[in-house]
CSV table of C-alpha atoms and ligand atoms in Angstrom, one decimal:
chain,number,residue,atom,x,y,z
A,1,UNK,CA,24.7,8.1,-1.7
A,2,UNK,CA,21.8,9.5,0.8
A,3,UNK,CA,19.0,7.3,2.3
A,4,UNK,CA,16.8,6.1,-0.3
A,5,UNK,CA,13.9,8.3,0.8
A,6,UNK,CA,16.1,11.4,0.1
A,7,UNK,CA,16.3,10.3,-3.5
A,8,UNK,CA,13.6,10.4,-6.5
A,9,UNK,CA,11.3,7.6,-7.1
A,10,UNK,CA,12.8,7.2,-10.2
A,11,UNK,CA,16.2,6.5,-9.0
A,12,UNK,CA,14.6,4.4,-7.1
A,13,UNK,CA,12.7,2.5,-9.4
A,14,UNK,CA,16.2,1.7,-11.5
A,15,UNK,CA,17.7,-0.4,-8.3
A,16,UNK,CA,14.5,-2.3,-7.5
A,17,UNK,CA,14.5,-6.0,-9.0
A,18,UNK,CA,11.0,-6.6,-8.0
A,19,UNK,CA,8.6,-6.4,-11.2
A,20,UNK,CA,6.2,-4.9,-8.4
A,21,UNK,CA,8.1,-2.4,-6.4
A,22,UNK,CA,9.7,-1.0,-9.7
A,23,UNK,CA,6.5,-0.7,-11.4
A,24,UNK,CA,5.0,1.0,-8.5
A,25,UNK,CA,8.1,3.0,-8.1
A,26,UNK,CA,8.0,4.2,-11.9
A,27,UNK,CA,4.2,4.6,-11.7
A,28,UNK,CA,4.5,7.1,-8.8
A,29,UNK,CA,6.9,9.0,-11.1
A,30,UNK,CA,4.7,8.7,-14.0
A,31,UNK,CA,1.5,9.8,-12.5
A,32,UNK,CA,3.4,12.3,-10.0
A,33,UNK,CA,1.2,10.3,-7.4
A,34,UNK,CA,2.0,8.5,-4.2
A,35,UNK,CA,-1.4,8.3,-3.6
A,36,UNK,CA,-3.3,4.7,-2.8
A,37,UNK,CA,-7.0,4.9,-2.5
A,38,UNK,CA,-8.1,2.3,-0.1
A,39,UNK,CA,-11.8,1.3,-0.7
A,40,UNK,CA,-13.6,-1.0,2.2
A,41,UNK,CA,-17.3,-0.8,0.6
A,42,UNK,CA,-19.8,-3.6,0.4
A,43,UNK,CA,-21.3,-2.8,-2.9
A,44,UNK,CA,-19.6,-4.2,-5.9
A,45,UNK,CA,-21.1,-0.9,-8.4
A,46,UNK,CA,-19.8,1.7,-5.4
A,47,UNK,CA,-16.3,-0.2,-5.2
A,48,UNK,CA,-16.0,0.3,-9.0
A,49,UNK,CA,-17.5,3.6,-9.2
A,50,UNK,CA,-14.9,4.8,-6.9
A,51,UNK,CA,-12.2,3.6,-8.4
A,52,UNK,CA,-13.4,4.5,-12.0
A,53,UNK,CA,-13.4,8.6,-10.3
A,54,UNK,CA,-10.3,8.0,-8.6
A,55,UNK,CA,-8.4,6.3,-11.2
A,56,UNK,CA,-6.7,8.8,-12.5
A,57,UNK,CA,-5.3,10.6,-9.5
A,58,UNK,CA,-3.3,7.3,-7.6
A,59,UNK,CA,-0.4,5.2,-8.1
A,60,UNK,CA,-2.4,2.1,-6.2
A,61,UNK,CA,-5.4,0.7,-5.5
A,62,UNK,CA,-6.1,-0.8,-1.8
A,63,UNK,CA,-8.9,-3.8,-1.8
A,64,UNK,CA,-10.5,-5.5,1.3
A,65,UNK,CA,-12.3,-7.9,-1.8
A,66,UNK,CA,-14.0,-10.0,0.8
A,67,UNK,CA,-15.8,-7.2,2.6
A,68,UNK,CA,-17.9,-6.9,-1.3
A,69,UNK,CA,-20.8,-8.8,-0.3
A,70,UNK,CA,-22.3,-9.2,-3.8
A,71,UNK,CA,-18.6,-10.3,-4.9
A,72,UNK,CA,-18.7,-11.7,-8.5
A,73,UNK,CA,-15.5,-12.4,-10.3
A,74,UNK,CA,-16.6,-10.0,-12.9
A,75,UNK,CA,-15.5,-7.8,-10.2
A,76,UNK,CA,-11.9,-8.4,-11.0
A,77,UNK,CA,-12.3,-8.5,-14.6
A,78,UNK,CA,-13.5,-4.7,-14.3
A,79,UNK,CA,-10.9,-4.0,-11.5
A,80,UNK,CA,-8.0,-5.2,-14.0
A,81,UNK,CA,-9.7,-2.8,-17.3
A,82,UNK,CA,-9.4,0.0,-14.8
A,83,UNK,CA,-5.8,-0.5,-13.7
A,84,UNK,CA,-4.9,-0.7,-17.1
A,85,UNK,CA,-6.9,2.3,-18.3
A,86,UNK,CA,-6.1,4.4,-15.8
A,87,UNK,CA,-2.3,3.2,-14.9
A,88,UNK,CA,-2.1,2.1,-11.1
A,89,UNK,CA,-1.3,-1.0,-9.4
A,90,UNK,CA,-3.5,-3.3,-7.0
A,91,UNK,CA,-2.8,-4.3,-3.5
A,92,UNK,CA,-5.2,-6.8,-1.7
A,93,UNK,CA,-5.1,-5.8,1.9
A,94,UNK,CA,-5.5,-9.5,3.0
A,95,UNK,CA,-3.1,-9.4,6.2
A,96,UNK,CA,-2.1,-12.9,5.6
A,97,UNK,CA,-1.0,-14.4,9.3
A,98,UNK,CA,-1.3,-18.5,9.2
A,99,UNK,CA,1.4,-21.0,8.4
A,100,UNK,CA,3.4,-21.3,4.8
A,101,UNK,CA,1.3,-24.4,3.7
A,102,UNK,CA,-1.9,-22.5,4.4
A,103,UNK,CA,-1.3,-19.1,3.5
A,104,UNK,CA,0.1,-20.3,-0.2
A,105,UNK,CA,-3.5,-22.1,-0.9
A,106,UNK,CA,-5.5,-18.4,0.7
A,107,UNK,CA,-3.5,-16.8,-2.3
A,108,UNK,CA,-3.6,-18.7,-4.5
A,109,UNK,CA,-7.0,-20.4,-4.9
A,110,UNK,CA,-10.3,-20.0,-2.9
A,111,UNK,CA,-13.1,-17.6,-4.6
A,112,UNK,CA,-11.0,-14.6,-4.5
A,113,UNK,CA,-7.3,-16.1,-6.4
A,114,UNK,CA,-5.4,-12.9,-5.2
A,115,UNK,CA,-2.0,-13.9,-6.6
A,116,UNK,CA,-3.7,-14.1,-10.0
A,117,UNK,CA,-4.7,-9.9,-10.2
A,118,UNK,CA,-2.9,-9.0,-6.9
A,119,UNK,CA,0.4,-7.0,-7.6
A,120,UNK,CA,1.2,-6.2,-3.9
A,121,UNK,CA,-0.2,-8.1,-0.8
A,122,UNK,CA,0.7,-8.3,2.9
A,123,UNK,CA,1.1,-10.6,5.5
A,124,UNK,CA,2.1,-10.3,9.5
A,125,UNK,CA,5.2,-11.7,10.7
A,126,UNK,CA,3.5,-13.4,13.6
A,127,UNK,CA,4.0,-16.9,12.2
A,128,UNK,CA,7.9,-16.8,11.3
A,129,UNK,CA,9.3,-16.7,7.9
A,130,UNK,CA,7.2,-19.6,6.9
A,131,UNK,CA,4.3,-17.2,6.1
A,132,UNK,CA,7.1,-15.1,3.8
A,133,UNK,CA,7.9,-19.0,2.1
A,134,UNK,CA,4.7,-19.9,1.4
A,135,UNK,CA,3.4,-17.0,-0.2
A,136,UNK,CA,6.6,-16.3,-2.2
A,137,UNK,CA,6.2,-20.1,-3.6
A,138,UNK,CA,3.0,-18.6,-5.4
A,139,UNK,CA,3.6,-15.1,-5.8
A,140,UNK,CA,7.6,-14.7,-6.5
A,141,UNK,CA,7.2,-16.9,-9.9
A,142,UNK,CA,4.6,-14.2,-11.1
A,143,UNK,CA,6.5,-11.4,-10.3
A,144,UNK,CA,4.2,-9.8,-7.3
A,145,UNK,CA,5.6,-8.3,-4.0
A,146,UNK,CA,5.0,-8.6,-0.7
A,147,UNK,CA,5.0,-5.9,2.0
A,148,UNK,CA,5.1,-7.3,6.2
A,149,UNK,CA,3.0,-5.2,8.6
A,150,UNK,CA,5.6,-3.5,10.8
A,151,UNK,CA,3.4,-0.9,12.3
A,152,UNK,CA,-0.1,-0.3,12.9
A,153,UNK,CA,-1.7,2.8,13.1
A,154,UNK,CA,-4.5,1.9,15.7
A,155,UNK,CA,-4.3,2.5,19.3
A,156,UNK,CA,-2.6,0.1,21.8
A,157,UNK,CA,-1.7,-2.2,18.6
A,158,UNK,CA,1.2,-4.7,19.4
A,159,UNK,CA,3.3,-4.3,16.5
A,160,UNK,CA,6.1,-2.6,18.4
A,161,UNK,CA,9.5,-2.7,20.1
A,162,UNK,CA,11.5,-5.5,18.9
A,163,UNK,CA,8.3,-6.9,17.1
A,164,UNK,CA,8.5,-4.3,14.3
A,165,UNK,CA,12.2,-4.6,14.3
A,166,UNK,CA,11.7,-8.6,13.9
A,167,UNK,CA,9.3,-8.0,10.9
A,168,UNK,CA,13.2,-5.7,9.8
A,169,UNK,CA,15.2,-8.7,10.0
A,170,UNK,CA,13.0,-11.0,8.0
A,171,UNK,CA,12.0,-8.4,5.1
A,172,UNK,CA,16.2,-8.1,4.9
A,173,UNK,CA,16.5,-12.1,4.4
A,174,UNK,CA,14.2,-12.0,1.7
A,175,UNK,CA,14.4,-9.3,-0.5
A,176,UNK,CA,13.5,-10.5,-4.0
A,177,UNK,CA,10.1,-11.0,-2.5
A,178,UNK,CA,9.2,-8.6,0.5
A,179,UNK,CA,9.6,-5.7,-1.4
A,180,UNK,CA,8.5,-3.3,1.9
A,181,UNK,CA,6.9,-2.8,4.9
A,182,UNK,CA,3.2,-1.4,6.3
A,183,UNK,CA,4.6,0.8,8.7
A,184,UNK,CA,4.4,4.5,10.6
A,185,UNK,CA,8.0,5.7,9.8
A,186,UNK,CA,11.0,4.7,7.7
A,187,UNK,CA,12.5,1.8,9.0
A,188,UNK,CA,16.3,2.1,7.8
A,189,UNK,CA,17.6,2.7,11.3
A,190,UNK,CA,15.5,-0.6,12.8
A,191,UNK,CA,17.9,-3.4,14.1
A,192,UNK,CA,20.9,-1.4,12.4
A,193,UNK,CA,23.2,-3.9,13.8
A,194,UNK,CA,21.6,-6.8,11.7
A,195,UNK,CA,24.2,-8.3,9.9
A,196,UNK,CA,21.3,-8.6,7.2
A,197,UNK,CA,21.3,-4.9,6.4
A,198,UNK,CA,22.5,-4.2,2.7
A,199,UNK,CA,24.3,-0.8,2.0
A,200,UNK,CA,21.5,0.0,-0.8
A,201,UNK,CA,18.2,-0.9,1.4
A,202,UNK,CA,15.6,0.9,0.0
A,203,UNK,CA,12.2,-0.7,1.2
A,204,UNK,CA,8.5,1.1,0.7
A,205,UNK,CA,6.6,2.1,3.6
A,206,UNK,CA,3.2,2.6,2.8
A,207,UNK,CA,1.2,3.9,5.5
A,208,UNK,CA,-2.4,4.1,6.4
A,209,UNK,CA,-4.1,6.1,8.8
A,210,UNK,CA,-3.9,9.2,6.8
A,211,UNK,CA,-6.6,12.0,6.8
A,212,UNK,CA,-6.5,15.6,6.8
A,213,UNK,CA,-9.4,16.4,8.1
A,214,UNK,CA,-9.9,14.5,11.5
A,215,UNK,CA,-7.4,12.8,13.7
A,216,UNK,CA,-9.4,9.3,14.1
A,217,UNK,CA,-12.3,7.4,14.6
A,218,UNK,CA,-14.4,6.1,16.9
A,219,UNK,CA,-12.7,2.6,16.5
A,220,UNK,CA,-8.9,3.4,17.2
A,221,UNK,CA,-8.1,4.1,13.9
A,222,UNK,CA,-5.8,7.3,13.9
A,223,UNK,CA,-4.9,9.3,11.3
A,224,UNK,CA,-1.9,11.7,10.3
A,225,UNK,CA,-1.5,14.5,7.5
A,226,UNK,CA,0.2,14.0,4.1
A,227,UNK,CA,2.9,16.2,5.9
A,228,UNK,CA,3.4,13.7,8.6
A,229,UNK,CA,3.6,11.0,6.9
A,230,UNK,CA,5.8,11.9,4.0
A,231,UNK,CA,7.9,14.2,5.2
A,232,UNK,CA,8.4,14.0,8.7
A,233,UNK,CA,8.2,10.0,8.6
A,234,UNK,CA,9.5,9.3,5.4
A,235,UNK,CA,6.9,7.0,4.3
A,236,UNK,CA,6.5,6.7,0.2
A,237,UNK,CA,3.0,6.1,-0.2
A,238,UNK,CA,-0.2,7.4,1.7
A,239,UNK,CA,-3.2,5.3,1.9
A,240,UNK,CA,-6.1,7.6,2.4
A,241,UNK,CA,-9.7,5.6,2.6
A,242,UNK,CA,-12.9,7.6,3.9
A,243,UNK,CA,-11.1,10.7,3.7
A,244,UNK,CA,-11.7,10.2,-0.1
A,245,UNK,CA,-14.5,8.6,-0.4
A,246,UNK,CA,-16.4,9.6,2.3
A,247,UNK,CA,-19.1,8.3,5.2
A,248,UNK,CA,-22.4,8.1,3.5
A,249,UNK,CA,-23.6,5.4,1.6
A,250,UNK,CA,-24.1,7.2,-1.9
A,251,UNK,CA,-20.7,7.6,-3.9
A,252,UNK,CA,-20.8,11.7,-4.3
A,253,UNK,CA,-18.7,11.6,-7.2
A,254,UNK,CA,-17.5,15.3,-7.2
A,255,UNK,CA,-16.0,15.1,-3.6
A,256,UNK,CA,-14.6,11.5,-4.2
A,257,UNK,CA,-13.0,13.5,-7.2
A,258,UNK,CA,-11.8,17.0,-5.6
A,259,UNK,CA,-10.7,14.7,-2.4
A,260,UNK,CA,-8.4,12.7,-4.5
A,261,UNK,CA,-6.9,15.2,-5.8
A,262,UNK,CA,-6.3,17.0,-3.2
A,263,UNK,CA,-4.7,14.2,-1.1
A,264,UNK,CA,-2.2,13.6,-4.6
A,265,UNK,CA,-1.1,17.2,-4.6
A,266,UNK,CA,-0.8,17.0,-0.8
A,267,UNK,CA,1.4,13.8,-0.6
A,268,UNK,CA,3.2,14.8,-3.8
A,269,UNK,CA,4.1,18.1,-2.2
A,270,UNK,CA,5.4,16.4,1.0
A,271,UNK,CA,7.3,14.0,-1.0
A,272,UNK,CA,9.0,17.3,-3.2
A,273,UNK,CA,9.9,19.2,-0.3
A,274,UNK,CA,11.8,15.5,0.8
A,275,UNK,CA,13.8,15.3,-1.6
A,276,UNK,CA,14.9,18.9,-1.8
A,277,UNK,CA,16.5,18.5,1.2
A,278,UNK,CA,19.3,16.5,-0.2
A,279,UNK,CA,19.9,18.7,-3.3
B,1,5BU,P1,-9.5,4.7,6.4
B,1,5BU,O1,-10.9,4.7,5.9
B,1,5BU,O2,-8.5,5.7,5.7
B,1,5BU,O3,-9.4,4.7,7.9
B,1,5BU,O4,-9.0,3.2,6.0
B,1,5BU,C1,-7.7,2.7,6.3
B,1,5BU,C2,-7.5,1.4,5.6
B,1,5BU,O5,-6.2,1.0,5.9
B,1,5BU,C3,-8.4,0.2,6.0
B,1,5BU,O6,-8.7,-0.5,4.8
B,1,5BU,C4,-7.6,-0.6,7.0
B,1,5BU,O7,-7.8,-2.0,6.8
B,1,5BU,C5,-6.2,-0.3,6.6
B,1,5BU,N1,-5.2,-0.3,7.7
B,1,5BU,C6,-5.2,0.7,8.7
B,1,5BU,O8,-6.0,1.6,8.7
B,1,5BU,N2,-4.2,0.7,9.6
B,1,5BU,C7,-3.3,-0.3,9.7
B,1,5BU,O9,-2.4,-0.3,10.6
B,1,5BU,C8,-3.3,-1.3,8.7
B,1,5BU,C9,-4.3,-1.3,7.7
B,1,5BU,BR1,-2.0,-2.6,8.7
Protein backbone atom coordinates (compact mmCIF):
# COMPACT_ATOMS: atom_id res chain seq x y z
CA UNK A 1 0.00 0.00 0.00
CA UNK A 2 1.83 3.56 -0.46
CA UNK A 3 2.06 6.30 2.32
CA UNK A 4 -1.21 7.58 2.99
CA UNK A 5 -0.44 11.00 1.46
CA UNK A 6 0.08 9.25 -1.89
CA UNK A 7 -3.50 8.03 -1.72
CA UNK A 8 -7.02 9.95 -2.27
CA UNK A 9 -8.79 11.57 0.54
CA UNK A 10 -11.42 9.33 -0.03
CA UNK A 11 -9.53 6.23 0.65
CA UNK A 12 -8.51 7.90 3.26
CA UNK A 13 -11.61 8.83 4.73
CA UNK A 14 -12.86 4.91 4.70
CA UNK A 15 -9.89 3.86 7.28
CA UNK A 16 -10.38 6.80 9.61
CA UNK A 17 -12.53 5.86 12.83
CA UNK A 18 -12.64 9.36 14.08
CA UNK A 19 -16.20 11.00 13.34
CA UNK A 20 -13.89 14.13 12.75
CA UNK A 21 -10.97 13.19 10.64
CA UNK A 22 -13.46 11.13 8.31
CA UNK A 23 -15.81 13.81 7.96
CA UNK A 24 -13.09 16.20 7.20
CA UNK A 25 -11.54 13.64 5.00
CA UNK A 26 -14.89 13.07 2.92
CA UNK A 27 -15.61 16.83 2.96
CA UNK A 28 -12.29 17.56 1.21
CA UNK A 29 -13.37 15.10 -1.39
CA UNK A 30 -16.74 16.41 -1.56
CA UNK A 31 -15.99 20.05 -1.91
CA UNK A 32 -12.58 19.18 -3.93
CA UNK A 33 -11.12 21.61 -1.17
CA UNK A 34 -8.27 21.29 1.23
CA UNK A 35 -8.67 24.66 1.98
CA UNK A 36 -9.11 26.07 5.74
CA UNK A 37 -9.83 29.74 6.05
CA UNK A 38 -8.39 30.97 9.26
CA UNK A 39 -10.08 34.23 10.39
CA UNK A 40 -8.37 36.30 13.54
CA UNK A 41 -10.81 39.49 13.33
CA UNK A 42 -12.19 41.38 16.16
CA UNK A 43 -15.59 42.21 14.79
CA UNK A 44 -18.22 39.59 15.23
CA UNK A 45 -20.30 41.00 11.64
CA UNK A 46 -16.58 40.87 9.71
CA UNK A 47 -15.81 37.22 11.27
CA UNK A 48 -19.27 36.17 9.86
CA UNK A 49 -19.10 38.09 6.70
CA UNK A 50 -16.01 36.30 5.86
CA UNK A 51 -17.02 33.16 6.35
CA UNK A 52 -20.56 33.65 4.82
CA UNK A 53 -18.06 34.61 1.27
CA UNK A 54 -15.74 31.94 1.93
CA UNK A 55 -18.11 29.32 2.73
CA UNK A 56 -18.35 27.72 -0.21
CA UNK A 57 -14.77 27.33 -1.27
CA UNK A 58 -13.17 25.37 2.12
CA UNK A 59 -13.25 22.15 3.80
CA UNK A 60 -12.71 24.00 7.43
CA UNK A 61 -13.06 26.85 9.16
CA UNK A 62 -10.08 28.15 11.64
CA UNK A 63 -11.40 30.38 14.81
CA UNK A 64 -9.29 32.42 17.34
CA UNK A 65 -13.13 32.98 19.07
CA UNK A 66 -11.62 34.86 21.90
CA UNK A 67 -9.82 37.54 19.83
CA UNK A 68 -13.98 38.67 18.81
CA UNK A 69 -14.23 41.31 21.17
CA UNK A 70 -18.00 41.94 20.84
CA UNK A 71 -18.22 37.94 21.34
CA UNK A 72 -21.96 36.93 21.82
CA UNK A 73 -22.97 33.38 21.74
CA UNK A 74 -25.18 34.24 18.88
CA UNK A 75 -21.97 34.17 17.27
CA UNK A 76 -21.89 30.37 17.31
CA UNK A 77 -25.42 29.93 16.55
CA UNK A 78 -24.61 31.75 13.08
CA UNK A 79 -21.18 30.02 12.83
CA UNK A 80 -23.03 26.41 13.16
CA UNK A 81 -26.05 27.64 10.17
CA UNK A 82 -23.09 28.43 8.03
CA UNK A 83 -21.19 25.15 8.39
CA UNK A 84 -24.20 23.45 7.77
CA UNK A 85 -25.23 25.53 4.78
CA UNK A 86 -22.17 25.66 3.27
CA UNK A 87 -20.58 22.10 4.26
CA UNK A 88 -17.23 22.60 6.20
CA UNK A 89 -16.02 21.80 9.55
CA UNK A 90 -14.84 24.06 12.51
CA UNK A 91 -11.58 24.04 14.25
CA UNK A 92 -10.99 26.37 17.33
CA UNK A 93 -7.33 27.24 17.29
CA UNK A 94 -7.17 27.38 21.12
CA UNK A 95 -3.55 25.81 21.50
CA UNK A 96 -4.57 24.12 24.72
CA UNK A 97 -1.11 23.73 26.88
CA UNK A 98 -2.08 23.31 30.90
CA UNK A 99 -2.71 20.22 32.83
CA UNK A 100 -5.64 17.37 32.07
CA UNK A 101 -7.87 18.66 35.03
CA UNK A 102 -7.68 22.18 33.68
CA UNK A 103 -7.64 21.93 30.06
CA UNK A 104 -10.99 19.51 30.19
CA UNK A 105 -12.92 22.53 32.11
CA UNK A 106 -11.25 25.45 29.14
CA UNK A 107 -13.17 23.01 26.66
CA UNK A 108 -15.69 22.35 28.04
CA UNK A 109 -17.31 25.23 29.94
CA UNK A 110 -16.23 28.95 30.27
CA UNK A 111 -18.06 31.57 27.91
CA UNK A 112 -16.79 30.12 24.75
CA UNK A 113 -17.88 25.87 25.42
CA UNK A 114 -15.62 24.84 22.40
CA UNK A 115 -16.25 21.07 22.70
CA UNK A 116 -19.95 21.91 22.22
CA UNK A 117 -19.50 23.45 18.24
CA UNK A 118 -15.80 22.61 18.00
CA UNK A 119 -15.16 19.63 15.53
CA UNK A 120 -11.25 19.81 15.59
CA UNK A 121 -9.12 21.62 18.37
CA UNK A 122 -5.40 21.54 19.27
CA UNK A 123 -3.37 21.43 22.12
CA UNK A 124 0.72 21.44 22.70
CA UNK A 125 2.42 18.56 23.99
CA UNK A 126 4.32 20.61 26.53
CA UNK A 127 2.45 19.25 29.48
CA UNK A 128 2.59 15.30 28.83
CA UNK A 129 -0.14 13.12 27.82
CA UNK A 130 -2.23 14.46 30.54
CA UNK A 131 -3.26 17.42 28.27
CA UNK A 132 -4.30 14.60 25.46
CA UNK A 133 -6.52 12.76 28.68
CA UNK A 134 -8.16 15.52 29.73
CA UNK A 135 -9.45 16.90 26.67
CA UNK A 136 -10.36 13.43 25.24
CA UNK A 137 -12.54 12.94 28.62
CA UNK A 138 -14.80 15.81 27.09
CA UNK A 139 -14.25 15.64 23.55
CA UNK A 140 -13.82 11.69 22.53
CA UNK A 141 -17.58 10.98 23.95
CA UNK A 142 -18.76 13.62 21.31
CA UNK A 143 -16.94 12.42 18.61
CA UNK A 144 -14.41 15.59 17.97
CA UNK A 145 -10.63 15.28 17.14
CA UNK A 146 -7.78 16.51 18.31
CA UNK A 147 -4.68 17.58 16.37
CA UNK A 148 -0.96 18.29 18.74
CA UNK A 149 1.21 21.12 17.45
CA UNK A 150 4.32 19.46 16.07
CA UNK A 151 5.70 22.28 14.14
CA UNK A 152 5.42 25.88 14.07
CA UNK A 153 5.86 27.99 11.25
CA UNK A 154 7.43 31.10 13.03
CA UNK A 155 10.92 31.82 13.32
CA UNK A 156 13.24 30.48 16.08
CA UNK A 157 10.04 28.45 17.44
CA UNK A 158 10.96 25.47 19.78
CA UNK A 159 8.90 22.84 18.41
CA UNK A 160 11.76 20.86 16.93
CA UNK A 161 14.25 17.97 17.13
CA UNK A 162 13.07 15.39 19.33
CA UNK A 163 10.29 17.80 20.62
CA UNK A 164 8.23 17.33 17.37
CA UNK A 165 9.10 13.74 17.31
CA UNK A 166 7.81 13.49 21.14
CA UNK A 167 4.41 15.25 20.10
CA UNK A 168 4.92 11.60 17.22
CA UNK A 169 5.01 9.26 19.98
CA UNK A 170 2.10 10.54 21.92
CA UNK A 171 -0.38 11.25 18.78
CA UNK A 172 0.59 7.21 18.05
CA UNK A 173 -0.68 6.12 21.77
CA UNK A 174 -3.81 7.70 21.29
CA UNK A 175 -5.21 7.44 18.15
CA UNK A 176 -8.98 7.34 18.50
CA UNK A 177 -8.59 10.83 19.66
CA UNK A 178 -5.53 12.81 18.18
CA UNK A 179 -6.61 12.44 14.85
CA UNK A 180 -3.28 14.59 13.49
CA UNK A 181 -0.82 16.96 13.87
CA UNK A 182 -0.16 21.05 13.21
CA UNK A 183 2.96 20.60 11.52
CA UNK A 184 5.47 21.82 8.42
CA UNK A 185 5.89 18.35 6.75
CA UNK A 186 4.50 14.84 6.91
CA UNK A 187 5.57 13.21 9.85
CA UNK A 188 5.43 9.40 8.88
CA UNK A 189 9.23 9.05 9.04
CA UNK A 190 9.36 10.88 12.78
CA UNK A 191 10.67 8.38 15.57
CA UNK A 192 10.25 5.47 12.89
CA UNK A 193 11.71 3.16 15.49
CA UNK A 194 8.71 3.81 17.89
CA UNK A 195 7.36 0.66 18.66
CA UNK A 196 4.03 2.71 18.60
CA UNK A 197 3.96 3.18 14.81
CA UNK A 198 1.00 1.25 13.17
CA UNK A 199 1.49 -0.17 9.54
CA UNK A 200 -1.75 2.01 8.35
CA UNK A 201 -0.70 5.58 10.09
CA UNK A 202 -2.31 8.03 8.22
CA UNK A 203 -2.41 11.35 10.42
CA UNK A 204 -3.53 14.99 8.95
CA UNK A 205 -1.09 17.64 8.84
CA UNK A 206 -2.56 20.84 8.54
CA UNK A 207 -0.37 23.59 8.14
CA UNK A 208 -0.37 27.26 8.45
CA UNK A 209 1.90 29.81 7.30
CA UNK A 210 0.69 29.58 3.76
CA UNK A 211 0.53 32.62 1.39
CA UNK A 212 1.34 33.14 -2.08
CA UNK A 213 1.89 36.37 -2.32
CA UNK A 214 4.64 37.29 0.43
CA UNK A 215 7.00 35.11 2.35
CA UNK A 216 6.12 36.61 5.95
CA UNK A 217 5.46 39.21 8.20
CA UNK A 218 6.74 41.58 10.22
CA UNK A 219 6.10 39.27 13.41
CA UNK A 220 7.98 35.99 12.42
CA UNK A 221 5.19 34.48 10.88
CA UNK A 222 6.45 32.81 7.54
CA UNK A 223 4.64 31.63 4.90
CA UNK A 224 4.98 28.90 2.01
CA UNK A 225 3.04 28.30 -1.38
CA UNK A 226 0.21 25.80 -1.85
CA UNK A 227 3.05 23.96 -3.80
CA UNK A 228 5.19 23.72 -0.88
CA UNK A 229 3.09 22.70 1.37
CA UNK A 230 1.17 20.07 -0.40
CA UNK A 231 3.32 18.76 -2.55
CA UNK A 232 6.66 19.03 -1.57
CA UNK A 233 5.72 18.53 2.30
CA UNK A 234 2.93 16.45 2.04
CA UNK A 235 0.69 18.34 4.22
CA UNK A 236 -3.37 17.68 3.58
CA UNK A 237 -4.78 20.87 4.43
CA UNK A 238 -3.58 24.55 3.93
CA UNK A 239 -4.56 27.18 6.32
CA UNK A 240 -4.38 30.46 4.51
CA UNK A 241 -5.62 33.67 6.89
CA UNK A 242 -4.74 37.31 5.55
CA UNK A 243 -3.87 36.03 2.28
CA UNK A 244 -7.71 35.64 1.91
CA UNK A 245 -9.02 38.01 3.70
CA UNK A 246 -6.76 40.62 3.63
CA UNK A 247 -5.02 43.74 5.82
CA UNK A 248 -7.49 46.40 5.91
CA UNK A 249 -10.24 46.71 8.14
CA UNK A 250 -13.25 46.68 5.64
CA UNK A 251 -14.17 42.96 4.43
CA UNK A 252 -13.78 43.62 0.44
CA UNK A 253 -15.91 40.91 -0.39
CA UNK A 254 -14.86 40.36 -4.12
CA UNK A 255 -11.12 39.76 -3.21
CA UNK A 256 -12.05 37.65 -0.02
CA UNK A 257 -14.08 35.77 -2.82
CA UNK A 258 -11.52 35.53 -5.92
CA UNK A 259 -8.66 34.84 -3.06
CA UNK A 260 -10.47 31.87 -1.89
CA UNK A 261 -10.75 30.50 -4.75
CA UNK A 262 -7.78 30.83 -5.89
CA UNK A 263 -5.99 29.34 -2.84
CA UNK A 264 -8.72 26.06 -3.39
CA UNK A 265 -7.69 25.58 -6.95
CA UNK A 266 -4.06 26.06 -5.81
CA UNK A 267 -3.92 23.50 -2.98
CA UNK A 268 -6.33 21.24 -4.83
CA UNK A 269 -3.89 21.19 -7.74
CA UNK A 270 -0.88 20.49 -5.51
CA UNK A 271 -2.77 17.85 -3.85
CA UNK A 272 -3.75 16.20 -7.67
CA UNK A 273 -0.33 16.27 -8.95
CA UNK A 274 0.43 14.15 -5.28
CA UNK A 275 -1.35 11.62 -5.83
CA UNK A 276 -0.48 11.12 -9.50
CA UNK A 277 2.71 10.20 -8.51
CA UNK A 278 1.71 6.92 -7.26
CA UNK A 279 -0.64 5.95 -10.10
P1 LIG B 1 -2.08 34.20 8.66
O1 LIG B 1 -2.90 35.41 8.59
O2 LIG B 1 -2.28 33.27 7.43
O3 LIG B 1 -0.62 34.45 8.93
O4 LIG B 1 -2.67 33.41 9.93
C1 LIG B 1 -2.16 32.17 10.35
C2 LIG B 1 -3.03 31.56 11.42
O5 LIG B 1 -2.49 30.29 11.76
C3 LIG B 1 -3.12 32.35 12.72
O6 LIG B 1 -4.44 32.22 13.20
C4 LIG B 1 -2.17 31.65 13.67
O7 LIG B 1 -2.66 31.61 15.00
C5 LIG B 1 -2.12 30.24 13.14
N1 LIG B 1 -0.81 29.57 13.29
C6 LIG B 1 0.31 29.96 12.60
O8 LIG B 1 0.28 30.90 11.82
N2 LIG B 1 1.48 29.26 12.75
C7 LIG B 1 1.59 28.21 13.60
O9 LIG B 1 2.65 27.58 13.68
C8 LIG B 1 0.42 27.85 14.32
C9 LIG B 1 -0.74 28.53 14.15
BR1 LIG B 1 0.53 26.43 15.44
Amino acid sequence: MPPAHLQSYAKRAERHSNPAAKELLETIERKRSNLCVSIDVTKQADFLRIIDIVGPYICLVKTHVDIIEDFEPTVIDRLKELSERDDFLIFEDRKFADIGNTVALQYSSGVYKIASWSHITNAHPVPGPSVIAGLSSVGLPLGRGLLLLAEMSTKGNLATGSYTEQAVQMARAHRDFVVGFIAQHRMDGVAASDKGVADDEDFLILTPGVGLHSRGDSMGQQYRTPQEVVLESGCDVIIVGRGIYGKGNEVDAEYVQGQAEIYQKEGWAAYEERISAAE
